[in-house]
Short mmCIF file of C-alpha atoms in Angstrom, two decimals:
data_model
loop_
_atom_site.label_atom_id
_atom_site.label_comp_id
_atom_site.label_asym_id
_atom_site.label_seq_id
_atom_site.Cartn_x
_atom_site.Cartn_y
_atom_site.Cartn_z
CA UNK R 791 9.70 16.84 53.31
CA UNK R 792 10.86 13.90 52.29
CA UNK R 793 15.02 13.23 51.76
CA UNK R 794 16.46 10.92 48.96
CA UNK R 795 17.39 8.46 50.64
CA UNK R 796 13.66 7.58 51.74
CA UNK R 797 12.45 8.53 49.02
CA UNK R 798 14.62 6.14 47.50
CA UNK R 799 13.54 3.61 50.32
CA UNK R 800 9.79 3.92 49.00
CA UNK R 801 10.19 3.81 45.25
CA UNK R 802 12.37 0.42 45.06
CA UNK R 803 10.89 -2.40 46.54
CA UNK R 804 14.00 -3.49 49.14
CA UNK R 805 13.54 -7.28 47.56
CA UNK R 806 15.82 -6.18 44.87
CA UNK R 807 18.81 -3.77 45.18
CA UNK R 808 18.93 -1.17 42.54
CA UNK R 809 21.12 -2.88 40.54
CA UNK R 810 19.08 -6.15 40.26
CA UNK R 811 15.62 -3.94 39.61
CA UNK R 812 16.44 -2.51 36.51
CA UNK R 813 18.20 -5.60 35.23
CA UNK R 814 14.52 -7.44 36.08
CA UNK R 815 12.77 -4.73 34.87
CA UNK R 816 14.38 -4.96 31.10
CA UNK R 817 14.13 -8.66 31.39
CA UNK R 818 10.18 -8.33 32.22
CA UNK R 819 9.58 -5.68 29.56
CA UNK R 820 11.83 -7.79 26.90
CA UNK R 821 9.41 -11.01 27.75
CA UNK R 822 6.24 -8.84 27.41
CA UNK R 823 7.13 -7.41 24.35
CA UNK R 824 8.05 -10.66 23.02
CA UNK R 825 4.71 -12.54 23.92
CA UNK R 826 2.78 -9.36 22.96
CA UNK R 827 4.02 -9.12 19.36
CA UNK R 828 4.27 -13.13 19.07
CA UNK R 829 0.32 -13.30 20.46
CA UNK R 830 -0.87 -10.16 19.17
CA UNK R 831 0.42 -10.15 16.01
CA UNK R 832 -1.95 -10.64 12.90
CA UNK R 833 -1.01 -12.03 9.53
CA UNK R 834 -1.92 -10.50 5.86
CA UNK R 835 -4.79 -12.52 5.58
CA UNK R 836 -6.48 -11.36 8.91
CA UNK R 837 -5.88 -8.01 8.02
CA UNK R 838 -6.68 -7.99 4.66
CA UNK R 839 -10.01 -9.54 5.63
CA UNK R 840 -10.73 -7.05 8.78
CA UNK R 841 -10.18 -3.83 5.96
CA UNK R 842 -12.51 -5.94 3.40
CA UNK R 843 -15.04 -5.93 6.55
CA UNK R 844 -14.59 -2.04 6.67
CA UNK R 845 -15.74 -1.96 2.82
CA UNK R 846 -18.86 -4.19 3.97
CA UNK R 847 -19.64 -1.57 6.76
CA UNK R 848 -18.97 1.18 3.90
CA UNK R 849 -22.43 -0.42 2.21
CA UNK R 850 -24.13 -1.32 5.49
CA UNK R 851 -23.72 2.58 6.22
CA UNK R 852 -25.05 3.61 2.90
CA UNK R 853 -28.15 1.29 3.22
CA UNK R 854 -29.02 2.82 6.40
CA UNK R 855 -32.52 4.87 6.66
CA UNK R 856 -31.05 8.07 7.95
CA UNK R 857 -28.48 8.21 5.86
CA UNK R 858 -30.44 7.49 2.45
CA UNK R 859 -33.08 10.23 4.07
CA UNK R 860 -30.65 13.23 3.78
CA UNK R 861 -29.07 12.11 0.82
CA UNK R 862 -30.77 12.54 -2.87
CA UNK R 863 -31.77 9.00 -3.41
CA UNK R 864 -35.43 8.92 -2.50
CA UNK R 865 -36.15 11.80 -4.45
CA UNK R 866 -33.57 10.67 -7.91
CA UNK R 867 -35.32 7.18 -7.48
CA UNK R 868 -38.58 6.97 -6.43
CA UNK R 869 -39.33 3.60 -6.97
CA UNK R 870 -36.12 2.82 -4.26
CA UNK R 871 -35.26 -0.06 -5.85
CA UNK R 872 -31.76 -1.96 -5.70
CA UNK R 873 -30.72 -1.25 -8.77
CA UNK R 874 -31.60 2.06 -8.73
CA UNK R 875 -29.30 2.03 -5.74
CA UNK R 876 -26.01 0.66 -6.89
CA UNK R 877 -27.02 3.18 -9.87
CA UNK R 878 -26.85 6.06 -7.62
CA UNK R 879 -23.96 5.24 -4.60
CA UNK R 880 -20.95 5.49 -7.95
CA UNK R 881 -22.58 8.19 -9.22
CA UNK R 882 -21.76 11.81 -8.26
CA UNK R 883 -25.08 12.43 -6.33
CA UNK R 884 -24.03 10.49 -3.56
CA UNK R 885 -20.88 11.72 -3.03
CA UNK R 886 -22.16 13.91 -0.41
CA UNK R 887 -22.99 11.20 2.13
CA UNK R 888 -19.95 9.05 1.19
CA UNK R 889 -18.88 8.46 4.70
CA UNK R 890 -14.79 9.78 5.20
CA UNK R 891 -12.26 7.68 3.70
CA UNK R 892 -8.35 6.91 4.86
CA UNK R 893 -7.35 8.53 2.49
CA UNK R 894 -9.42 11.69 2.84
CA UNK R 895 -7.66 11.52 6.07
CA UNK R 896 -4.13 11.09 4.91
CA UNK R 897 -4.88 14.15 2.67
CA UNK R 898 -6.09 16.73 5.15
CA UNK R 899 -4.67 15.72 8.85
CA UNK R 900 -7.83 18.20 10.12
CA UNK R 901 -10.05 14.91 9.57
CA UNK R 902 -8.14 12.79 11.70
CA UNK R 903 -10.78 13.13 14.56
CA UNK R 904 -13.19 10.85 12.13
CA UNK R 905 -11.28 7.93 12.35
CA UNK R 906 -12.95 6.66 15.23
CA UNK R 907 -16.05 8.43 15.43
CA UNK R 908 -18.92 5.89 16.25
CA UNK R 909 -21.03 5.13 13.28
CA UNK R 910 -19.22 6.35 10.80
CA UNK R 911 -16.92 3.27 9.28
CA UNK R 912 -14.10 4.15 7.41
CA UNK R 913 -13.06 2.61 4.61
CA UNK R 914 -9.21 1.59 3.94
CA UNK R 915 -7.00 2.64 1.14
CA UNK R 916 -6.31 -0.53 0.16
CA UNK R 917 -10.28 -1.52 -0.33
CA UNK R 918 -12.59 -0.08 -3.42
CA UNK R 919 -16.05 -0.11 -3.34
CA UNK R 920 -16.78 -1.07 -6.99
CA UNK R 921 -20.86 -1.63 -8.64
CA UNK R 922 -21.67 -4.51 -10.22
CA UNK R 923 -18.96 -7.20 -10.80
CA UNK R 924 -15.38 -7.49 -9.80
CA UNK R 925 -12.93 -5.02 -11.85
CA UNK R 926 -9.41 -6.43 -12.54
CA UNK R 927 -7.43 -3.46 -11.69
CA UNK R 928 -8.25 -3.53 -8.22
CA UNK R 929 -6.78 -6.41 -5.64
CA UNK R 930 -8.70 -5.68 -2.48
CA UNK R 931 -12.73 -4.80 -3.07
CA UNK R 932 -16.52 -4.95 -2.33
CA UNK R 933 -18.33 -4.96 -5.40
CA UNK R 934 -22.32 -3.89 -4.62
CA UNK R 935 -25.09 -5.10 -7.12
CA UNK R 936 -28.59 -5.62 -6.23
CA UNK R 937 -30.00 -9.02 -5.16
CA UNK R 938 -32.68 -10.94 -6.30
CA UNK R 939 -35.62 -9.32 -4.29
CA UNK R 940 -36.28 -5.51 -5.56
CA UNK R 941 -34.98 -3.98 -2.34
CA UNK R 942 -32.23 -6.72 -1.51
CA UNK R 943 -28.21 -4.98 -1.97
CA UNK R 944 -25.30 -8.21 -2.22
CA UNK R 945 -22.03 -7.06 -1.15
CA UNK R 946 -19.47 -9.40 -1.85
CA UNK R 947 -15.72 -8.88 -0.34
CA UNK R 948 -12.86 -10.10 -2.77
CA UNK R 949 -9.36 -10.28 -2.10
CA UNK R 950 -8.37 -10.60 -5.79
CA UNK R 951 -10.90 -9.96 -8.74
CA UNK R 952 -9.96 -13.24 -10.30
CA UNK R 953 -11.08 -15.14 -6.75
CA UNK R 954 -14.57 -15.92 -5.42
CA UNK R 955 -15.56 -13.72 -2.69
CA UNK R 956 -14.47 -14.52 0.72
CA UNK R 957 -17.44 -12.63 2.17
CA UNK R 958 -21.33 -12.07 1.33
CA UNK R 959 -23.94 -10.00 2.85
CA UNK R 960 -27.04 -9.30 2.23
CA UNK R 961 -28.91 -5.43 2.73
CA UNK R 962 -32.64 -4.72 2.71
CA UNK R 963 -33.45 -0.95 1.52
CA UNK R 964 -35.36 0.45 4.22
CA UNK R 965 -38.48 1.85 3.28
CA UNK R 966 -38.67 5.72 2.34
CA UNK R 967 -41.09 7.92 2.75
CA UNK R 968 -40.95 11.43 1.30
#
């Protein structure tokens, strides 16, 4: 069995008399703290730009094969084309394989085990996914129209409708067979 007093031995190093440890241990924690929310620390822009890249894996997700194969798409559309697409993601049909959203989350606290499930992004509140062009009452947004090759999807991020986009990409509709 061990008494107090060496167990009071073992647990502070003798260096620094009990005293002096937790005034260095406040000091160390206070400079960590300090560096880590200095360093760490990421301004409105970065985030606003990391949630628009959510909304761009939103429509990287919805291009995917498997996900198109369960969903209604390839049988609505036959033809698969990218306007047939952007037709079909806003429309009620496709709903169903809408991946979870924050605010789904922030709704019903049961979901909160999606948040980081692999391979299924999530998209923020403050982001829309909107078809076509950029629509004024939304600041934050990923507007999805089809490209200029019949299976090419443009996602472009905005951080204000009235802005150009501060991020492109490109999807290829896989091919679907039924």
């Amino acid at each position: 069995m061990i008494s107090s007093d060496d167990f009071q031995r073992l647990s502070i190093p003798s260096v620094f008399p009990p005293t002096r440890w937790s005034r260095w241990t406040g000091f160390l924690l206070t400079c960590a703290l300090a560096f880590t929310g200095t360093a760490c620390g990421k301004d409105d822009k970065q985030v606003a730009l990391d949630d628009l890249q959510s909304g761009l894996a939103v429509v990287a997700y919805l291009t995917r094969h498997d996900i198109l194969m369960i969903s209604s798409f390839p049988y609505r559309y036959p033809r698969h084309r990218a306007e047939d697409f952007v037709k079909w993601v806003f429309s009620p049909d496709a709903e169903r394989v809408w991946p979870i959203t924050e605010e789904m989350i922030d709704a019903n606290p049961d979901l909160e085990g999606w948040r980081d499930l692999p391979g299924h992004p999530l998209l923020p509140k403050t982001v829309h996914l909107v078809p076509n062009e950029p629509d004024p009452q939304y600041e934050k947004q990923v507007v999805v129209k089809a490209g200029d090759g019949p299976d090419s999807i443009v996602a472009e991020a905005y951080l204000t409708a009235d802005t150009p986009p501060v991020l492109q990409q490109e999807f290829l509709l896989p091919e679907l067979h039924i």
